[in-house]
Amino acid sequence: MKWVYIEDIGRHCGEDVEIRGWVYHKRSSGKVRFLVVRDGTGFLQATIFSSEKDHPLFHQFDALTRESSVIVRGAVREEKRSPGGYELCVQDMETLQIAQEYPISPKEHSTAFLMEHRHLWLRSRKQHAVLQVRAEVIRAIRDFFDGRGFRLMDTPVLTPSACEGTTTLFETAYFDQKAYLAQSGQLYNEATAAAFGKVYCFGPTFRAERSKTRRHLLEFWMVEPEVAFATLEDTIELGTDLVLFIVDRVLSRRRSDLEDLERDPKPLEAISKPFVRYTYEDIIPKLQEKGSGMAPGEDFGAAEETLISQLSPGPVCITHFPAKIKAFYMQPDKARPDLVLGVDFMAPEGYGEIIGGGQRIHDLSLLEKRLEEHQLPREAYEWYLDLRRFGACPHSGFGLGVERTVSWMCGIKHIRETIPFPRLLYRLYP
Ligand code: 4AD
């Protein structure tokens, strides 16, 4: 018999097939036994029918516990009342393992308990739906950049220097040297952009964030495009198109997961371009009007990010930040050198910043000055300075955080559920 996956079952109606999976749920009613099997791609009702009370399949059924692994074989037929619209009329069943008492039950569990059992929690319907959306978001990102002629460049994880400030570096021994886990692939991407024109890197990034928030992970995935000769405006357009592409893809391919998550799709359906834009200086009074205690010159906190999302039903782009609160590499505005050509995209509905980026300094002497001001060791950045010595050009890019984007798509308030095994302050297990 042919082994098929539940998500493809509709193509096998009337055929005899084999499903390999785990027991999700079971119940009996008279001469019928109902087994809901999950195989990772979906859930299927498998029905055992017999007028014999002592049928061997009934005994096998009785022994099954939640999450026992089984192979069921039988004919697929349409059944409107069964979830998914099909059922399997079981002719034969193999039990591979009778699972021990499963620790996760339908009753409420504390988050600490679920995080401790994350390796099992992943099997739950809601967690499964979130990670299906995550996989789709990642696929959409790759399709978007590959479809636009960007070259994928893998940047290193072990690096000799900081990209996003020295306070969130994870340090590790590199034989007799020190190395840091990459906070961003950007600096290397600036080199690959000068070699390939338009590039992106996509990988795990690390920040030793000591704060415990709903929006921060210590290890998160970021996609970072970088384009030679592009300006801040070009990068805002690229970021806007990427966000719209992802939203459209999730709505067209993962509706049933959004339904499982009880995520109202309407706010996502309403998103269109252009996104509302503010400069940093223009948005401060608006936030203060809404009750923010933030002083001009400070960076946004979580409260401000939430207030910003109340300014528009779609994402909000903020530009022209004070140079003091941004990274050393940001290009100053010609007319206002105290401001930099950076951009943050804030997600709607209070999901926080999803994109950070902007235009980079391409002038050698200015970059040298900034390294000094930020007290960064020049030797470690000599190669980066070379990019300003040999064919310097304006260039821009950004980073989009996968987990923040998935939180927003799924309507999940805490980022920890958007990655299979989140790394959080005080959590390294499992
Ligand atoms: O704004 P960030 O720090 O930008 C950079 O790292 C640039 N070097 C990117 C670039 O221009 N190539 O981070 C970019 C995005 C944020 O908008 C957010 O979505 C995500 O990365 N991010 C985090 N996500 C989860 N946990 C954290 N601790 C995050 N820090 C940043």
GROMACS .gro file of N, CA and C in nm, residues 99-242:
model
  432
   99ALA      N    1   0.273   0.490   2.366
   99ALA     CA    2   0.336   0.602   2.437
   99ALA      C    3   0.305   0.597   2.585
  100GLN      N    4   0.402   0.640   2.666
  100GLN     CA    5   0.380   0.656   2.810
  100GLN      C    6   0.281   0.769   2.831
  101GLU      N    7   0.241   0.789   2.957
  101GLU     CA    8   0.139   0.893   2.981
  101GLU      C    9   0.193   1.029   2.934
  102TYR      N   10   0.121   1.091   2.841
  102TYR     CA   11   0.168   1.214   2.777
  102TYR      C   12   0.153   1.331   2.873
  103PRO      N   13   0.261   1.406   2.896
  103PRO     CA   14   0.252   1.511   3.000
  103PRO      C   15   0.163   1.629   2.962
  104ILE      N   16   0.143   1.651   2.831
  104ILE     CA   17   0.063   1.768   2.793
  104ILE      C   18  -0.081   1.724   2.766
  105SER      N   19  -0.172   1.773   2.847
  105SER     CA   20  -0.312   1.735   2.831
  105SER      C   21  -0.390   1.858   2.786
  106PRO      N   22  -0.516   1.839   2.745
  106PRO     CA   23  -0.592   1.957   2.700
  106PRO      C   24  -0.613   2.061   2.811
  107LYS      N   25  -0.594   2.022   2.937
  107LYS     CA   26  -0.613   2.122   3.044
  107LYS      C   27  -0.503   2.230   3.038
  108GLU      N   28  -0.525   2.338   3.109
  108GLU     CA   29  -0.429   2.450   3.109
  108GLU      C   30  -0.297   2.409   3.176
  109HIS      N   31  -0.187   2.449   3.115
  109HIS     CA   32  -0.057   2.429   3.178
  109HIS      C   33   0.010   2.565   3.191
  110SER      N   34   0.102   2.577   3.286
  110SER     CA   35   0.173   2.705   3.297
  110SER      C   36   0.271   2.718   3.181
  111THR      N   37   0.307   2.842   3.150
  111THR     CA   38   0.403   2.863   3.041
  111THR      C   39   0.536   2.797   3.075
  112ALA      N   40   0.577   2.807   3.202
  112ALA     CA   41   0.705   2.748   3.242
  112ALA      C   42   0.704   2.597   3.213
  113PHE      N   43   0.593   2.531   3.242
  113PHE     CA   44   0.581   2.387   3.218
  113PHE      C   45   0.588   2.358   3.067
  114LEU      N   46   0.517   2.438   2.991
  114LEU     CA   47   0.516   2.416   2.845
  114LEU      C   48   0.653   2.442   2.785
  115MET      N   49   0.722   2.544   2.833
  115MET     CA   50   0.856   2.573   2.780
  115MET      C   51   0.953   2.461   2.816
  116GLU      N   52   0.936   2.403   2.934
  116GLU     CA   53   1.020   2.291   2.978
  116GLU      C   54   0.995   2.169   2.889
  117HIS      N   55   0.873   2.161   2.834
  117HIS     CA   56   0.836   2.049   2.746
  117HIS      C   57   0.822   2.094   2.601
  118ARG      N   58   0.901   2.194   2.564
  118ARG     CA   59   0.889   2.251   2.429
  118ARG      C   60   0.902   2.144   2.321
  119HIS      N   61   0.987   2.045   2.344
  119HIS     CA   62   1.009   1.937   2.246
  119HIS      C   63   0.881   1.859   2.219
  120LEU      N   64   0.788   1.858   2.314
  120LEU     CA   65   0.659   1.790   2.294
  120LEU      C   66   0.549   1.891   2.258
  121TRP      N   67   0.562   2.009   2.317
  121TRP     CA   68   0.460   2.114   2.296
  121TRP      C   69   0.446   2.147   2.147
  122LEU      N   70   0.557   2.131   2.071
  122LEU     CA   71   0.557   2.158   1.927
  122LEU      C   72   0.448   2.081   1.853
  123ARG      N   73   0.404   1.969   1.912
  123ARG     CA   74   0.305   1.885   1.844
  123ARG      C   75   0.163   1.939   1.858
  124SER      N   76   0.145   2.034   1.952
  124SER     CA   77   0.009   2.085   1.974
  124SER      C   78  -0.037   2.167   1.854
  125ARG      N   79  -0.168   2.165   1.835
  125ARG     CA   80  -0.225   2.223   1.713
  125ARG      C   81  -0.183   2.369   1.691
  126LYS      N   82  -0.190   2.448   1.800
  126LYS     CA   83  -0.161   2.590   1.786
  126LYS      C   84  -0.011   2.613   1.757
  127GLN      N   85   0.074   2.543   1.827
  127GLN     CA   86   0.218   2.559   1.804
  127GLN      C   87   0.253   2.515   1.663
  128HIS      N   88   0.187   2.408   1.619
  128HIS     CA   89   0.208   2.356   1.485
  128HIS      C   90   0.170   2.462   1.381
  129ALA      N   91   0.057   2.529   1.405
  129ALA     CA   92   0.010   2.631   1.310
  129ALA      C   93   0.109   2.748   1.304
  130VAL      N   94   0.161   2.790   1.419
  130VAL     CA   95   0.255   2.903   1.421
  130VAL      C   96   0.379   2.867   1.339
  131LEU      N   97   0.428   2.745   1.356
  131LEU     CA   98   0.553   2.708   1.288
  131LEU      C   99   0.530   2.680   1.140
  132GLN      N  100   0.408   2.645   1.103
  132GLN     CA  101   0.375   2.635   0.960
  132GLN      C  102   0.381   2.775   0.898
  133VAL      N  103   0.327   2.873   0.970
  133VAL     CA  104   0.332   3.011   0.920
  133VAL      C  105   0.477   3.056   0.911
  134ARG      N  106   0.557   3.021   1.011
  134ARG     CA  107   0.699   3.058   1.009
  134ARG      C  108   0.767   3.004   0.882
  135ALA      N  109   0.743   2.876   0.854
  135ALA     CA  110   0.807   2.815   0.736
  135ALA      C  111   0.762   2.887   0.608
  136GLU      N  112   0.636   2.930   0.607
  136GLU     CA  113   0.585   2.999   0.487
  136GLU      C  114   0.648   3.138   0.475
  137VAL      N  115   0.664   3.207   0.589
  137VAL     CA  116   0.726   3.340   0.588
  137VAL      C  117   0.869   3.327   0.534
  138ILE      N  118   0.941   3.226   0.578
  138ILE     CA  119   1.079   3.206   0.533
  138ILE      C  120   1.083   3.176   0.383
  139ARG      N  121   0.990   3.091   0.340
  139ARG     CA  122   0.985   3.058   0.196
  139ARG      C  123   0.953   3.184   0.115
  140ALA      N  124   0.861   3.265   0.165
  140ALA     CA  125   0.823   3.388   0.094
  140ALA      C  126   0.944   3.481   0.083
  141ILE      N  127   1.020   3.494   0.191
  141ILE     CA  128   1.137   3.583   0.190
  141ILE      C  129   1.236   3.538   0.083
  142ARG      N  130   1.262   3.408   0.079
  142ARG     CA  131   1.358   3.356  -0.020
  142ARG      C  132   1.306   3.379  -0.162
  143ASP      N  133   1.178   3.349  -0.183
  143ASP     CA  134   1.120   3.367  -0.317
  143ASP      C  135   1.127   3.514  -0.359
  144PHE      N  136   1.100   3.603  -0.263
  144PHE     CA  137   1.101   3.746  -0.294
  144PHE      C  138   1.239   3.788  -0.344
  145PHE      N  139   1.343   3.757  -0.268
  145PHE     CA  140   1.476   3.804  -0.307
  145PHE      C  141   1.532   3.727  -0.427
  146ASP      N  142   1.511   3.595  -0.430
  146ASP     CA  143   1.561   3.519  -0.545
  146ASP      C  144   1.492   3.568  -0.673
  147GLY      N  145   1.361   3.598  -0.661
  147GLY     CA  146   1.283   3.642  -0.777
  147GLY      C  147   1.325   3.780  -0.826
  148ARG      N  148   1.394   3.855  -0.742
  148ARG     CA  149   1.437   3.990  -0.783
  148ARG      C  150   1.586   3.995  -0.815
  149GLY      N  151   1.646   3.881  -0.833
  149GLY     CA  152   1.786   3.878  -0.875
  149GLY      C  153   1.889   3.902  -0.765
  150PHE      N  154   1.847   3.896  -0.640
  150PHE     CA  155   1.943   3.910  -0.530
  150PHE      C  156   2.024   3.781  -0.517
  151ARG      N  157   2.152   3.792  -0.481
  151ARG     CA  158   2.236   3.675  -0.460
  151ARG      C  159   2.243   3.644  -0.311
  152LEU      N  160   2.220   3.518  -0.276
  152LEU     CA  161   2.229   3.478  -0.135
  152LEU      C  162   2.375   3.466  -0.095
  153MET      N  163   2.415   3.538   0.008
  153MET     CA  164   2.553   3.534   0.058
  153MET      C  165   2.547   3.494   0.205
  154ASP      N  166   2.610   3.386   0.239
  154ASP     CA  167   2.609   3.344   0.380
  154ASP      C  168   2.723   3.415   0.454
  155THR      N  169   2.686   3.491   0.553
  155THR     CA  170   2.785   3.568   0.629
  155THR      C  171   2.823   3.488   0.755
  156PRO      N  172   2.941   3.514   0.812
  156PRO     CA  173   2.985   3.429   0.923
  156PRO      C  174   2.908   3.450   1.053
  157VAL      N  175   2.903   3.343   1.131
  157VAL     CA  176   2.842   3.349   1.264
  157VAL      C  177   2.950   3.388   1.366
  158LEU      N  178   3.070   3.338   1.347
  158LEU     CA  179   3.181   3.374   1.437
  158LEU      C  180   3.253   3.495   1.378
  159THR      N  181   3.254   3.604   1.454
  159THR     CA  182   3.310   3.729   1.400
  159THR      C  183   3.407   3.791   1.500
  160PRO      N  184   3.500   3.876   1.448
  160PRO     CA  185   3.596   3.936   1.539
  160PRO      C  186   3.550   4.070   1.598
  161SER      N  187   3.434   4.123   1.551
  161SER     CA  188   3.398   4.258   1.595
  161SER      C  189   3.247   4.278   1.600
  162ALA      N  190   3.205   4.392   1.661
  162ALA     CA  191   3.062   4.421   1.681
  162ALA      C  192   3.004   4.491   1.559
  163CYS      N  193   2.872   4.469   1.537
  163CYS     CA  194   2.801   4.545   1.434
  163CYS      C  195   2.701   4.637   1.501
  164GLU      N  196   2.629   4.585   1.600
  164GLU     CA  197   2.520   4.660   1.662
  164GLU      C  198   2.551   4.697   1.806
  165GLY      N  199   2.667   4.754   1.831
  165GLY     CA  200   2.700   4.797   1.968
  165GLY      C  201   2.763   4.685   2.048
  166THR      N  202   2.843   4.725   2.147
  166THR     CA  203   2.922   4.624   2.218
  166THR      C  204   2.851   4.568   2.341
  167THR      N  205   2.733   4.621   2.373
  167THR     CA  206   2.668   4.578   2.499
  167THR      C  207   2.594   4.445   2.485
  168THR      N  208   2.563   4.402   2.364
  168THR     CA  209   2.485   4.279   2.350
  168THR      C  210   2.564   4.168   2.281
  169LEU      N  211   2.696   4.169   2.299
  169LEU     CA  212   2.778   4.068   2.232
  169LEU      C  213   2.786   3.938   2.313
  170PHE      N  214   2.772   3.828   2.245
  170PHE     CA  215   2.801   3.696   2.305
  170PHE      C  216   2.945   3.665   2.270
  171GLU      N  217   3.026   3.649   2.375
  171GLU     CA  218   3.168   3.627   2.351
  171GLU      C  219   3.199   3.478   2.362
  172THR      N  220   3.291   3.432   2.280
  172THR     CA  221   3.332   3.292   2.289
  172THR      C  222   3.481   3.281   2.260
  173ALA      N  223   3.542   3.176   2.309
  173ALA     CA  224   3.685   3.159   2.285
  173ALA      C  225   3.707   3.108   2.142
  174TYR      N  226   3.806   3.166   2.074
  174TYR     CA  227   3.840   3.123   1.939
  174TYR      C  228   3.989   3.088   1.943
  175PHE      N  229   4.018   2.972   1.998
  175PHE     CA  230   4.155   2.934   2.032
  175PHE      C  231   4.216   3.043   2.120
  176ASP      N  232   4.325   3.108   2.075
  176ASP     CA  233   4.381   3.210   2.165
  176ASP      C  234   4.326   3.350   2.138
  177GLN      N  235   4.220   3.359   2.057
  177GLN     CA  236   4.157   3.490   2.035
  177GLN      C  237   4.017   3.491   2.094
  178LYS      N  238   3.954   3.610   2.089
  178LYS     CA  239   3.814   3.620   2.128
  178LYS      C  240   3.730   3.628   2.001
  179ALA      N  241   3.615   3.564   2.003
  179ALA     CA  242   3.522   3.580   1.890
  179ALA      C  243   3.386   3.618   1.947
  180TYR      N  244   3.302   3.673   1.862
  180TYR     CA  245   3.166   3.709   1.903
  180TYR      C  246   3.067   3.646   1.807
  181LEU      N  247   2.953   3.603   1.860
  181LEU     CA  248   2.849   3.551   1.772
  181LEU      C  249   2.787   3.671   1.698
  182ALA      N  250   2.760   3.653   1.570
  182ALA     CA  251   2.717   3.766   1.487
  182ALA      C  252   2.585   3.827   1.537
  183GLN      N  253   2.584   3.960   1.547
  183GLN     CA  254   2.460   4.032   1.581
  183GLN      C  255   2.383   4.064   1.454
  184SER      N  256   2.456   4.058   1.341
  184SER     CA  257   2.400   4.097   1.212
  184SER      C  258   2.503   4.059   1.107
  185GLY      N  259   2.458   4.031   0.985
  185GLY     CA  260   2.553   4.000   0.878
  185GLY      C  261   2.587   4.123   0.795
  186GLN      N  262   2.534   4.236   0.837
  186GLN     CA  263   2.540   4.356   0.754
  186GLN      C  264   2.679   4.397   0.705
  187LEU      N  265   2.776   4.402   0.796
  187LEU     CA  266   2.907   4.455   0.756
  187LEU      C  267   2.966   4.369   0.643
  188TYR      N  268   2.949   4.237   0.655
  188TYR     CA  269   3.000   4.146   0.551
  188TYR      C  270   2.919   4.161   0.422
  189ASN      N  271   2.790   4.190   0.439
  189ASN     CA  272   2.704   4.210   0.322
  189ASN      C  273   2.743   4.333   0.244
  190GLU      N  274   2.797   4.431   0.315
  190GLU     CA  275   2.842   4.551   0.244
  190GLU      C  276   2.956   4.514   0.150
  191ALA      N  277   3.038   4.418   0.192
  191ALA     CA  278   3.146   4.370   0.104
  191ALA      C  279   3.091   4.288  -0.011
  192THR      N  280   2.996   4.198   0.018
  192THR     CA  281   2.943   4.113  -0.091
  192THR      C  282   2.859   4.196  -0.188
  193ALA      N  283   2.795   4.304  -0.138
  193ALA     CA  284   2.717   4.391  -0.228
  193ALA      C  285   2.809   4.459  -0.329
  194ALA      N  286   2.931   4.493  -0.284
  194ALA     CA  287   3.025   4.558  -0.376
  194ALA      C  288   3.079   4.456  -0.477
  195ALA      N  289   3.064   4.328  -0.446
  195ALA     CA  290   3.107   4.224  -0.539
  195ALA      C  291   2.994   4.177  -0.629
  196PHE      N  292   2.869   4.180  -0.579
  196PHE     CA  293   2.756   4.122  -0.654
  196PHE      C  294   2.642   4.220  -0.681
  197GLY      N  295   2.651   4.344  -0.636
  197GLY     CA  296   2.547   4.444  -0.663
  197GLY      C  297   2.432   4.440  -0.565
  198LYS      N  298   2.355   4.329  -0.568
  198LYS     CA  299   2.247   4.318  -0.469
  198LYS      C  300   2.250   4.179  -0.408
  199VAL      N  301   2.251   4.176  -0.277
  199VAL     CA  302   2.271   4.049  -0.205
  199VAL      C  303   2.176   4.041  -0.086
  200TYR      N  304   2.164   3.921  -0.031
  200TYR     CA  305   2.099   3.910   0.100
  200TYR      C  306   2.163   3.796   0.177
  201CYS      N  307   2.163   3.811   0.308
  201CYS     CA  308   2.204   3.700   0.391
  201CYS      C  309   2.085   3.664   0.478
  202PHE      N  310   2.080   3.540   0.522
  202PHE     CA  311   1.964   3.495   0.598
  202PHE      C  312   2.012   3.390   0.696
  203GLY      N  313   2.015   3.427   0.821
  203GLY     CA  314   2.066   3.329   0.916
  203GLY      C  315   2.036   3.368   1.059
  204PRO      N  316   2.086   3.286   1.151
  204PRO     CA  317   2.064   3.318   1.292
  204PRO      C  318   2.155   3.431   1.336
  205THR      N  319   2.104   3.517   1.421
  205THR     CA  320   2.183   3.627   1.476
  205THR      C  321   2.164   3.624   1.627
  206PHE      N  322   2.258   3.683   1.698
  206PHE     CA  323   2.263   3.664   1.843
  206PHE      C  324   2.278   3.798   1.915
  207ARG      N  325   2.199   3.816   2.018
  207ARG     CA  326   2.212   3.938   2.099
  207ARG      C  327   2.199   3.898   2.245
  208ALA      N  328   2.300   3.933   2.322
  208ALA     CA  329   2.295   3.903   2.466
  208ALA      C  330   2.211   4.010   2.534
  209GLU      N  331   2.080   4.005   2.510
  209GLU     CA  332   1.988   4.104   2.567
  209GLU      C  333   1.956   4.061   2.709
  210ARG      N  334   1.985   4.149   2.804
  210ARG     CA  335   1.961   4.113   2.943
  210ARG      C  336   1.816   4.137   2.985
  211SER      N  337   1.742   4.207   2.897
  211SER     CA  338   1.603   4.238   2.936
  211SER      C  339   1.510   4.123   2.899
  212LYS      N  340   1.406   4.110   2.983
  212LYS     CA  341   1.309   4.004   2.962
  212LYS      C  342   1.186   4.069   2.900
  213THR      N  343   1.168   4.060   2.769
  213THR     CA  344   1.051   4.124   2.710
  213THR      C  345   0.979   4.024   2.621
  214ARG      N  346   0.862   4.066   2.572
  214ARG     CA  347   0.784   3.979   2.484
  214ARG      C  348   0.838   3.980   2.342
  215ARG      N  349   0.932   4.073   2.315
  215ARG     CA  350   0.975   4.093   2.176
  215ARG      C  351   1.120   4.057   2.151
  216HIS      N  352   1.190   4.012   2.253
  216HIS     CA  353   1.334   3.985   2.236
  216HIS      C  354   1.369   3.839   2.257
  217LEU      N  355   1.448   3.789   2.163
  217LEU     CA  356   1.509   3.657   2.177
  217LEU      C  357   1.659   3.678   2.182
  218LEU      N  358   1.732   3.581   2.236
  218LEU     CA  359   1.878   3.593   2.236
  218LEU      C  360   1.934   3.541   2.103
  219GLU      N  361   1.859   3.452   2.041
  219GLU     CA  362   1.896   3.398   1.910
  219GLU      C  363   1.774   3.414   1.821
  220PHE      N  364   1.786   3.490   1.713
  220PHE     CA  365   1.672   3.509   1.623
  220PHE      C  366   1.722   3.507   1.480
  221TRP      N  367   1.630   3.490   1.388
  221TRP     CA  368   1.666   3.483   1.246
  221TRP      C  369   1.634   3.613   1.178
  222MET      N  370   1.730   3.656   1.097
  222MET     CA  371   1.713   3.786   1.032
  222MET      C  372   1.751   3.771   0.885
  223VAL      N  373   1.670   3.833   0.797
  223VAL     CA  374   1.708   3.840   0.656
  223VAL      C  375   1.758   3.982   0.633
  224GLU      N  376   1.872   3.992   0.565
  224GLU     CA  377   1.932   4.124   0.546
  224GLU      C  378   1.973   4.146   0.400
  225PRO      N  379   1.895   4.226   0.328
  225PRO     CA  380   1.937   4.263   0.193
  225PRO      C  381   2.032   4.382   0.200
  226GLU      N  382   2.120   4.392   0.104
  226GLU     CA  383   2.212   4.507   0.093
  226GLU      C  384   2.229   4.537  -0.055
  227VAL      N  385   2.214   4.665  -0.092
  227VAL     CA  386   2.217   4.701  -0.234
  227VAL      C  387   2.315   4.815  -0.257
  228ALA      N  388   2.412   4.791  -0.346
  228ALA     CA  389   2.508   4.896  -0.382
  228ALA      C  390   2.436   5.004  -0.461
  229PHE      N  391   2.473   5.127  -0.439
  229PHE     CA  392   2.418   5.246  -0.506
  229PHE      C  393   2.275   5.280  -0.463
  230ALA      N  394   2.217   5.206  -0.370
  230ALA     CA  395   2.080   5.234  -0.326
  230ALA      C  396   2.080   5.338  -0.214
  231THR      N  397   1.975   5.419  -0.213
  231THR     CA  398   1.960   5.523  -0.111
  231THR      C  399   1.859   5.478  -0.005
  232LEU      N  400   1.838   5.565   0.093
  232LEU     CA  401   1.737   5.536   0.196
  232LEU      C  402   1.600   5.512   0.131
  233GLU      N  403   1.565   5.598   0.033
  233GLU     CA  404   1.434   5.584  -0.033
  233GLU      C  405   1.421   5.447  -0.100
  234ASP      N  406   1.527   5.404  -0.167
  234ASP     CA  407   1.523   5.272  -0.234
  234ASP      C  408   1.500   5.162  -0.132
  235THR      N  409   1.563   5.177  -0.017
  235THR     CA  410   1.554   5.069   0.082
  235THR      C  411   1.415   5.066   0.146
  236ILE      N  412   1.352   5.184   0.160
  236ILE     CA  413   1.215   5.187   0.215
  236ILE      C  414   1.120   5.118   0.116
  237GLU      N  415   1.142   5.142  -0.012
  237GLU     CA  416   1.057   5.080  -0.113
  237GLU      C  417   1.073   4.927  -0.113
  238LEU      N  418   1.199   4.884  -0.101
  238LEU     CA  419   1.226   4.739  -0.099
  238LEU      C  420   1.162   4.674   0.025
  239GLY      N  421   1.177   4.738   0.140
  239GLY     CA  422   1.119   4.684   0.264
  239GLY      C  423   0.968   4.678   0.256
  240THR      N  424   0.908   4.781   0.197
  240THR     CA  425   0.762   4.785   0.183
  240THR      C  426   0.715   4.669   0.095
  241ASP      N  427   0.782   4.651  -0.018
  241ASP     CA  428   0.742   4.542  -0.108
  241ASP      C  429   0.761   4.405  -0.043
  242LEU      N  430   0.868   4.391   0.034
  242LEU     CA  431   0.890   4.262   0.102
  242LEU      C  432   0.778   4.233   0.202
   0.00000   0.00000   0.00000
